XYZ file of C-alpha atoms in Angstrom:
616
model
C 105.313 109.614 137.113
C 107.326 112.872 137.182
C 109.469 111.591 134.329
C 106.390 110.760 132.276
C 104.912 114.218 132.851
C 108.164 115.914 131.890
C 108.271 114.029 128.580
C 104.650 114.975 127.948
C 105.442 118.613 128.694
C 108.188 118.623 126.052
C 105.846 117.122 123.437
C 103.077 119.588 124.234
C 105.487 122.507 124.220
C 106.342 121.550 120.633
C 102.640 121.640 119.838
C 102.456 125.194 121.199
C 105.588 126.186 119.256
C 104.046 124.912 116.023
C 100.971 127.001 116.729
C 103.030 130.063 117.720
C 105.049 129.828 114.511
C 101.775 130.062 112.651
C 100.776 133.092 114.755
C 104.001 134.809 113.757
C 102.892 134.460 110.145
C 105.511 132.046 108.842
C 103.218 130.692 106.118
C 99.932 132.602 106.107
C 98.280 133.162 102.748
C 98.666 136.930 103.106
C 102.461 136.600 103.176
C 102.873 134.599 99.969
C 105.315 136.475 97.772
C 103.157 136.724 94.662
C 106.027 138.412 92.791
C 107.733 135.009 92.674
C 104.735 133.417 90.958
C 104.452 134.166 87.205
C 101.189 135.702 86.005
C 100.425 132.677 83.817
C 100.739 130.379 86.835
C 98.548 132.674 88.967
C 95.891 132.597 86.274
C 96.094 128.807 86.062
C 95.826 128.396 89.859
C 92.845 130.748 90.014
C 91.064 128.934 87.191
C 91.609 125.509 88.749
C 90.495 126.666 92.214
C 87.202 127.948 90.773
C 86.558 124.602 89.086
C 84.890 122.816 92.024
C 81.801 120.580 91.930
C 80.736 120.557 95.592
C 80.408 122.880 98.555
C 82.739 122.591 101.532
C 81.349 120.300 104.256
C 80.007 122.046 107.352
C 80.644 118.944 109.476
C 81.682 115.313 109.097
C 78.522 113.531 110.241
C 76.423 114.675 107.285
C 75.197 112.173 104.628
C 77.254 114.228 102.145
C 80.405 112.860 103.813
C 80.338 109.917 101.380
C 80.335 111.667 98.007
C 82.108 110.265 94.961
C 83.809 113.138 93.122
C 87.166 113.900 91.529
C 89.341 116.344 93.447
C 92.616 117.952 92.540
C 95.758 119.303 94.164
C 97.323 121.975 92.005
C 100.649 123.430 92.972
C 103.668 125.491 92.154
C 107.294 125.285 93.273
C 108.833 128.749 93.430
C 112.369 128.855 91.978
C 112.073 125.306 90.554
C 115.020 124.049 88.506
C 114.301 120.755 86.725
C 117.959 120.334 85.740
C 118.767 119.625 89.391
C 116.425 116.641 89.602
C 113.001 115.917 91.108
C 110.876 115.719 87.973
C 108.188 113.881 89.921
C 106.606 113.440 93.310
C 104.534 110.495 94.528
C 101.311 110.001 96.450
C 101.094 106.629 98.197
C 97.364 106.225 97.753
C 95.688 103.381 99.643
C 91.966 102.768 99.848
C 91.740 102.245 103.611
C 88.330 100.590 103.351
C 89.367 97.894 100.849
C 93.184 97.724 101.295
C 93.796 98.464 97.606
C 97.056 100.255 96.731
C 97.079 102.748 93.857
C 100.117 105.057 94.149
C 100.146 108.017 91.757
C 103.048 109.860 90.182
C 102.944 113.666 90.400
C 104.590 115.093 87.291
C 106.354 118.434 87.812
C 106.329 120.633 84.713
C 109.382 122.587 83.622
C 107.884 125.821 84.933
C 107.363 124.351 88.428
C 103.649 123.581 88.180
C 102.306 120.198 89.331
C 98.907 118.591 89.801
C 97.438 115.479 91.364
C 93.912 114.342 90.530
C 92.245 112.026 93.048
C 88.925 110.171 92.772
C 87.716 110.706 96.361
C 84.756 109.019 98.016
C 85.027 110.904 101.319
C 87.351 113.590 102.802
C 91.042 112.735 103.040
C 93.875 113.978 105.253
C 97.150 112.656 103.845
C 100.499 113.605 102.320
C 102.533 113.402 99.147
C 106.304 113.355 98.762
C 108.702 115.261 96.507
C 112.302 114.088 96.945
C 112.775 113.812 100.729
C 110.127 116.361 101.704
C 106.672 115.365 102.949
C 103.779 117.723 102.164
C 100.475 117.237 103.994
C 97.017 118.117 102.719
C 93.322 117.906 103.571
C 90.939 117.463 100.642
C 87.196 116.921 100.175
C 85.389 115.294 97.227
C 84.817 117.789 94.414
C 87.161 120.411 95.905
C 90.508 121.683 94.583
C 93.451 122.844 96.676
C 96.432 124.994 95.732
C 99.813 124.183 97.328
C 102.743 126.615 97.028
C 106.244 125.288 97.776
C 109.810 126.603 97.614
C 112.570 124.927 95.607
C 115.149 125.819 98.261
C 113.248 123.490 100.615
C 112.462 120.723 98.113
C 116.010 120.326 96.805
C 117.463 119.611 100.249
C 118.937 116.060 100.347
C 117.466 115.404 103.806
C 114.068 116.011 105.313
C 113.840 119.517 106.797
C 110.937 118.705 109.081
C 108.089 116.226 109.243
C 105.955 117.383 107.622
C 107.360 120.304 105.635
C 106.272 123.539 107.380
C 107.112 126.098 104.715
C 103.931 125.485 102.706
C 101.167 127.885 101.654
C 97.661 126.683 100.814
C 95.004 128.473 98.765
C 91.365 127.810 97.971
C 88.187 127.089 99.965
C 90.153 124.525 102.009
C 93.239 126.703 102.397
C 92.571 127.858 105.949
C 91.843 124.407 107.387
C 95.003 123.045 105.721
C 97.108 125.852 107.199
C 95.715 125.247 110.687
C 96.104 121.470 110.467
C 99.740 121.951 109.507
C 100.668 124.369 112.279
C 98.544 123.091 115.154
C 99.277 119.391 114.623
C 100.842 117.745 117.714
C 104.448 116.650 117.413
C 104.833 113.021 118.487
C 108.625 113.260 118.521
C 109.208 110.671 115.820
C 109.206 107.139 117.160
C 108.887 108.165 120.804
C 105.839 105.976 121.446
C 107.514 103.004 119.788
C 110.630 103.516 121.867
C 108.502 103.509 125.014
C 106.929 100.208 123.922
C 110.354 98.587 124.098
C 111.217 99.659 127.658
C 107.953 100.001 129.591
C 105.699 97.469 131.281
C 102.070 97.535 130.066
C 100.516 99.420 132.997
C 103.124 102.197 132.879
C 102.960 102.393 129.093
C 99.169 102.653 129.122
C 99.319 105.370 131.784
C 101.883 107.311 129.753
C 99.853 107.133 126.511
C 96.510 108.032 128.094
C 98.059 110.967 129.942
C 99.554 112.260 126.710
C 96.169 111.885 125.004
C 94.357 113.835 127.746
C 96.860 116.699 127.772
C 97.013 116.974 123.978
C 93.210 116.942 123.640
C 92.911 119.643 126.280
C 95.364 121.797 124.332
C 93.352 121.458 121.110
C 90.146 122.221 123.015
C 91.735 125.419 124.303
C 92.658 126.469 120.746
C 89.054 125.924 119.650
C 87.572 127.807 122.606
C 89.899 130.762 121.975
C 88.730 130.949 118.356
C 92.176 130.176 116.903
C 90.811 127.148 115.044
C 87.319 126.192 113.931
C 85.303 123.122 114.948
C 86.229 121.051 111.866
C 89.949 121.669 112.355
C 89.585 120.862 116.039
C 87.858 117.554 115.318
C 90.525 116.468 112.850
C 93.320 117.393 115.270
C 91.596 115.497 118.072
C 91.144 112.469 115.817
C 94.843 112.597 114.959
C 95.678 112.403 118.675
C 93.114 109.668 119.328
C 94.238 107.461 116.432
C 97.941 107.890 117.195
C 97.608 107.112 120.898
C 95.111 104.258 120.622
C 97.173 102.752 117.814
C 100.127 102.685 120.190
C 98.081 100.984 122.914
C 96.868 98.337 120.444
C 100.349 98.007 118.982
C 101.922 97.180 122.345
C 101.112 93.492 121.973
C 100.812 93.230 118.193
C 101.265 89.706 116.745
C 103.152 91.226 113.790
C 106.115 92.448 115.830
C 109.598 91.356 114.816
C 112.515 91.034 117.284
C 113.426 94.650 116.415
C 110.193 96.133 117.782
C 107.786 96.044 120.704
C 107.347 92.562 122.075
C 110.650 91.330 120.620
C 112.635 94.226 122.054
C 110.984 93.946 125.486
C 112.073 90.330 125.595
C 115.650 91.395 124.880
C 115.355 94.048 127.613
C 113.907 91.524 130.122
C 110.697 93.540 130.504
C 107.732 91.731 132.060
C 104.997 92.563 129.561
C 102.260 90.281 130.879
C 99.041 92.133 130.123
C 96.681 92.809 133.044
C 93.057 91.761 132.540
C 91.876 95.358 132.204
C 94.544 96.469 129.719
C 92.115 96.617 126.789
C 89.282 98.345 128.648
C 90.076 101.492 126.626
C 88.403 99.861 123.604
C 84.993 100.906 124.912
C 86.109 104.554 124.652
C 87.014 104.389 120.963
C 84.892 106.769 118.825
C 84.013 104.054 116.318
C 80.699 105.644 115.379
C 82.289 108.811 113.955
C 82.710 109.152 110.206
C 85.406 111.752 110.765
C 88.047 109.267 111.935
C 88.132 107.811 108.410
C 89.623 111.104 107.194
C 92.972 110.727 108.957
C 95.868 108.970 107.209
C 96.558 107.032 110.428
C 93.187 105.303 110.225
C 94.681 102.474 108.129
C 97.225 101.551 110.816
C 94.674 101.975 113.581
C 92.032 99.700 112.054
C 94.670 97.101 111.232
C 95.669 96.940 114.887
C 92.013 96.955 115.997
C 90.859 94.117 113.729
C 93.718 91.922 114.989
C 93.524 93.036 118.625
C 93.634 90.172 121.111
C 90.189 90.785 122.696
C 88.457 90.623 119.286
C 89.920 87.278 118.267
C 87.570 84.263 118.431
C 88.752 81.565 120.797
C 87.439 78.623 118.760
C 89.920 76.885 116.509
C 89.352 75.584 113.002
C 88.497 71.894 113.175
C 90.382 70.187 110.396
C 88.145 67.762 108.534
C 89.746 64.641 107.074
C 88.949 65.170 103.422
C 92.208 64.214 101.734
C 92.603 61.567 99.073
C 93.087 58.073 100.443
C 92.396 54.475 99.502
C 89.576 53.713 101.915
C 87.517 56.824 101.135
C 87.814 56.217 97.369
C 86.774 52.591 97.778
C 83.777 53.673 99.882
C 82.848 56.197 97.205
C 82.971 53.527 94.483
C 80.887 51.175 96.603
C 78.284 53.938 97.032
C 78.097 53.980 93.218
C 77.541 50.198 93.181
C 80.950 49.542 91.648
C 82.319 46.082 92.365
C 86.094 46.001 92.339
C 88.146 42.960 91.564
C 90.874 41.898 93.978
C 93.507 43.152 91.532
C 91.786 46.558 91.244
C 91.704 46.940 95.036
C 95.463 46.367 95.074
C 95.965 48.865 92.238
C 94.077 51.538 94.237
C 96.409 51.023 97.206
C 99.447 51.483 94.940
C 97.952 54.537 93.197
C 97.499 56.343 96.530
C 101.067 55.835 97.733
C 102.570 59.344 98.269
C 104.936 60.351 95.465
C 107.907 60.696 97.839
C 107.447 57.085 99.026
C 106.962 55.519 95.610
C 109.431 53.093 94.112
C 109.960 52.686 90.386
C 107.066 50.709 88.930
C 107.519 48.052 86.276
C 106.155 48.758 82.801
C 103.467 46.124 83.341
C 102.304 47.658 86.624
C 102.399 51.191 85.192
C 100.266 50.002 82.287
C 97.712 48.425 84.652
C 97.456 51.604 86.757
C 96.965 53.672 83.584
C 94.203 51.343 82.385
C 92.516 51.470 85.799
C 92.575 55.294 85.861
C 91.120 55.441 82.361
C 88.342 52.977 83.246
C 87.235 54.962 86.287
C 88.179 58.460 85.043
C 84.678 59.973 85.305
C 84.096 58.485 88.778
C 87.522 59.649 89.929
C 86.650 63.230 88.854
C 83.334 62.977 90.668
C 85.164 61.735 93.768
C 87.646 64.636 93.626
C 84.768 67.108 93.298
C 83.075 65.572 96.340
C 86.302 66.087 98.279
C 86.329 69.763 97.235
C 82.680 70.129 98.238
C 83.363 68.600 101.628
C 86.272 70.974 102.229
C 84.225 73.972 101.136
C 81.375 72.993 103.455
C 83.835 72.733 106.361
C 85.317 76.149 105.540
C 81.904 77.779 105.278
C 80.855 76.311 108.611
C 84.041 77.583 110.252
C 83.655 81.008 108.617
C 80.080 81.366 109.891
C 80.968 80.226 113.408
C 84.030 82.490 113.526
C 82.050 85.622 112.691
C 79.208 84.674 115.031
C 81.719 84.439 117.842
C 83.511 87.635 116.806
C 80.175 89.505 116.561
C 79.328 88.323 120.053
C 82.712 89.490 121.372
C 82.316 92.864 119.625
C 78.843 93.267 121.128
C 80.183 92.529 124.607
C 82.858 95.200 124.085
C 80.238 97.662 122.893
C 81.739 98.097 119.426
C 79.543 95.927 117.168
C 76.866 98.236 115.778
C 78.988 101.002 114.280
C 80.644 102.082 111.040
C 84.176 100.963 111.922
C 83.157 97.396 112.765
C 81.345 97.238 109.421
C 84.553 98.423 107.745
C 86.453 95.556 109.396
C 84.066 93.159 107.658
C 84.397 94.978 104.341
C 88.202 94.829 104.539
C 87.992 91.032 104.961
C 86.654 90.754 101.402
C 90.026 91.700 99.872
C 91.697 88.718 101.583
C 88.910 86.370 100.457
C 89.184 87.486 96.842
C 92.957 86.992 96.792
C 93.012 83.637 98.609
C 92.663 81.379 95.573
C 91.912 77.771 96.418
C 90.880 78.629 99.970
C 87.536 80.362 99.421
C 86.052 78.925 96.224
C 82.477 80.199 96.485
C 83.506 83.827 96.900
C 80.005 85.203 96.285
C 78.716 83.224 99.280
C 81.403 84.625 101.595
C 80.699 88.228 100.558
C 76.945 87.698 101.006
C 77.620 86.411 104.533
C 79.843 89.350 105.397
C 77.449 92.021 104.193
C 74.375 90.641 105.979
C 75.056 92.910 108.968
C 76.522 95.861 107.021
C 74.076 98.747 107.065
C 76.168 101.413 105.302
C 75.057 101.679 101.636
C 78.466 103.117 100.789
C 80.326 100.100 102.196
C 77.999 97.639 100.464
C 78.535 99.389 97.121
C 82.274 99.545 97.757
C 82.368 95.822 98.483
C 80.236 94.980 95.451
C 82.600 96.976 93.218
C 85.667 95.315 94.733
C 84.070 91.885 94.282
C 83.412 92.513 90.557
C 86.835 94.036 89.940
C 88.700 91.208 91.666
C 86.753 88.558 89.737
C 87.615 90.302 86.469
C 91.289 90.748 87.381
C 93.498 88.594 85.121
C 96.189 86.343 86.551
C 98.662 87.946 84.158
C 98.554 90.771 81.629
C 100.637 92.594 79.046
C 102.308 95.833 80.034
C 100.347 98.900 78.857
C 101.508 100.466 75.577
C 102.683 104.045 75.137
C 103.213 104.665 78.846
C 106.390 106.262 80.194
C 106.559 103.807 83.082
C 106.389 100.841 80.679
C 109.298 102.223 78.648
C 111.364 102.674 81.823
C 110.685 99.113 82.973
C 111.344 97.522 79.581
C 114.709 99.270 79.403
C 115.617 97.862 82.841
C 114.767 94.245 81.941
C 116.016 94.389 78.321
C 119.325 92.570 79.101
C 117.336 89.549 80.282
C 114.902 89.153 77.371
C 114.219 85.508 76.604
C 114.444 84.590 80.266
C 111.889 84.469 83.048
C 112.664 87.480 85.230
C 111.590 87.531 88.876
C 111.786 91.222 89.765
C 111.861 92.288 93.383
C 111.540 95.941 94.364
C 113.171 96.363 97.770
C 114.558 98.764 100.354
C 117.986 98.212 101.986
C 116.571 99.468 105.290
C 113.509 97.191 105.223
C 114.143 93.645 104.054
C 114.143 90.055 105.248
C 116.083 89.430 108.454
C 117.637 86.449 110.225
C 116.160 83.045 109.385
C 113.736 84.524 106.845
C 116.658 85.985 104.896
C 118.601 82.720 104.981
C 115.586 80.779 103.701
C 115.081 83.257 100.856
C 118.752 83.087 99.855
C 118.643 79.297 99.820
C 115.510 79.262 97.661
C 116.964 81.714 95.145
C 120.214 79.752 95.008
C 118.308 76.571 94.115
C 117.759 78.138 90.655
C 121.307 79.485 90.362
C 122.417 77.098 87.613
C 119.220 77.390 85.578
C 119.713 79.559 82.486
C 115.961 79.975 81.974
C 115.421 82.233 84.974
C 117.042 85.282 86.550
C 116.350 87.194 89.778
C 116.612 90.985 89.546
C 116.476 93.319 92.554
C 115.615 96.987 92.040
C 115.832 99.764 94.618
C 115.610 103.537 94.749
C 118.819 105.609 94.793
C 117.275 107.812 97.471
C 116.491 104.910 99.812
C 120.019 104.580 101.112
C 123.648 105.570 100.730
C 125.750 103.668 98.208
C 127.662 102.132 101.139
C 124.474 100.791 102.737
C 123.264 99.535 99.378
C 126.492 97.664 98.610
C 126.642 96.021 102.044
C 122.968 94.986 101.806
C 123.438 93.483 98.331
C 126.334 91.411 99.637
C 124.492 90.353 102.800
C 121.349 89.409 100.862
C 123.250 87.446 98.246
C 121.862 89.368 95.235
C 123.525 88.505 91.921
C 121.609 91.006 89.792
C 120.799 94.261 91.546
C 120.441 97.876 90.412
C 119.655 101.296 91.867
C 117.459 103.584 89.796
C 116.609 107.292 90.175
C 113.749 108.171 92.491
C 111.694 109.549 89.583
C 111.926 106.195 87.784
C 111.090 104.318 90.979
C 107.979 106.469 91.437
C 106.821 105.329 87.998
C 107.464 101.691 88.970
C 105.176 102.141 91.968
C 102.450 103.503 89.719
C 102.947 100.792 87.081
C 102.731 97.879 89.517
C 100.478 99.519 92.135
C 102.576 98.986 95.253
C 103.279 101.070 98.337
C 105.173 98.424 100.314
C 108.944 98.342 100.712
C 109.110 94.883 99.078
C 107.078 93.921 95.996
C 107.538 91.025 93.552
C 106.722 90.819 89.831
C 107.337 87.936 87.408
C 107.996 88.741 83.732
C 107.608 86.059 81.074
C 110.235 85.379 78.431
C 108.604 87.775 75.964
C 109.404 90.745 78.216
C 105.792 91.917 77.839
C 103.641 89.675 80.023
C 103.722 90.104 83.796
C 102.344 88.444 86.902
C 102.014 91.413 89.259
C 102.301 90.875 93.015
C 103.940 87.526 92.322
C 103.616 85.112 95.256
C 107.206 84.190 96.035
C 106.082 81.939 98.901
C 104.664 79.632 96.186
C 107.538 80.202 93.760
C 108.833 76.642 93.327
C 105.405 75.129 92.619
C 104.374 77.960 90.274
C 107.565 77.919 88.206
C 107.395 74.149 87.852
C 103.698 74.142 86.905
C 103.699 77.108 84.498
C 107.209 77.020 82.986
C 108.642 73.583 83.843
C 111.450 75.380 85.662
C 112.460 73.379 88.715
C 114.873 74.062 91.580
C 117.893 71.913 92.220
C 117.471 69.529 95.143
């Protein structure tokens, strides 16, 4: 216990130091050296800051919280020198309510000005990145924020601090941004994750909850002393709550690899059997508060919550026998008053032999099977449709029962009738829309999900997502006259005339162990096929050249390149990905792409669409 308290004391001391640095005036608006900002830039900043369309929120529980307006970050980098690199920054935008990724490139002008326009639907507390530096911000719909940076900080090859502290904010939201930056608790990097690997559940829970209590008390003291206002205090408290409760939910996450959490505890011989009351903290979660949506950590938190063990239904999906087989087809034909000859009954048995078990048929037998299929073609289609209907009915029944059970569990935990539980249902829609062949009647599934959703904003959000996903093409041509398109076409130009499977990747975050070996084997099965090429693209800033070279060798890449960070930022914007690994397939014309290509289904897709088959 003493050891735990000492660690907590160090973390909280850092929190005080951050606040004290602010008191000493390290970045207050009054101390911005205006002489370093050209008059034209000052005029531009002032004009943009006055161009707002809403008033600043007094609190977060107002109906005005959900307001759809464009907002803008406008900024200037003092002493900027474009010849030394960093012509862009990037904002990894994710809609936390729908799981949609829409990263945006921040173009830096030659004079050091930059801007980022965001279509907000509610307040956002997040960050953008220029080179290695991370710059945080808080923004509200319809509001603009000025951010002043220093080139001496930005040009550093390594991160100075997380986030960057030497930042000055201006505008109606300037003060709250300054306070959020300097009073934010320091979680000491991956300290919580490290504790997950070495602590038993009771001790870990005690450690996290004690940290939460102490950190919240510190923020409360700042508010009571008048150092920060109520809005800043609430956002700081939410940051602590989301970070700590995420860690508690993460302790037994089903997504852990051997390198983290559960996998590492196993290697360390830690008994991590969860006590029955481990998850009793769920009842204390502030799931009714709109304000917790503001924090960037909400996405990770809700992901862990929606997959938390106590919320998972216990009932299993009952597989219904609906596959094609001889007896069911014969029964179907009999129901249609079709009388089969003895020879036709034998032909049906042969026709339903699995492909892998078939022997070569004689020309006479092949001809008879073809004639039989032609004779009963319309009935065979009707039979196949009945199979689909039966499967869909079984899925719908399971879907309804699953959510009834999950609703009951949520009610027993005291978390059913609130905004966050409704968001969990809304987030399910994205999976349904992308799961082709699994949920055919997508409109029915969305109507079932939104029956219990009371938030008009979430219903509208889901309706918009539903329409957009239905209209989304399977493939499309790259947009014309866009810088990012030109960059990408130049990269793939050497492979024109071939199918190019492009994989964006990170040497520090890639397949491991058996997963890597399976991927290498699958890629190698196309090695001797001249119609297809696999191209791996990474960011020069992601790793050292030594790490890159060793990873390329270990992963078995034959075609791999590193591109400048600015170019990679444009690739993120072009293909809408935030993840460390993202796949895109380009057709032979070099113009048509299948974005977010499903490599797990690669062999079937390539065979079906391009008649390109792997070697056995």
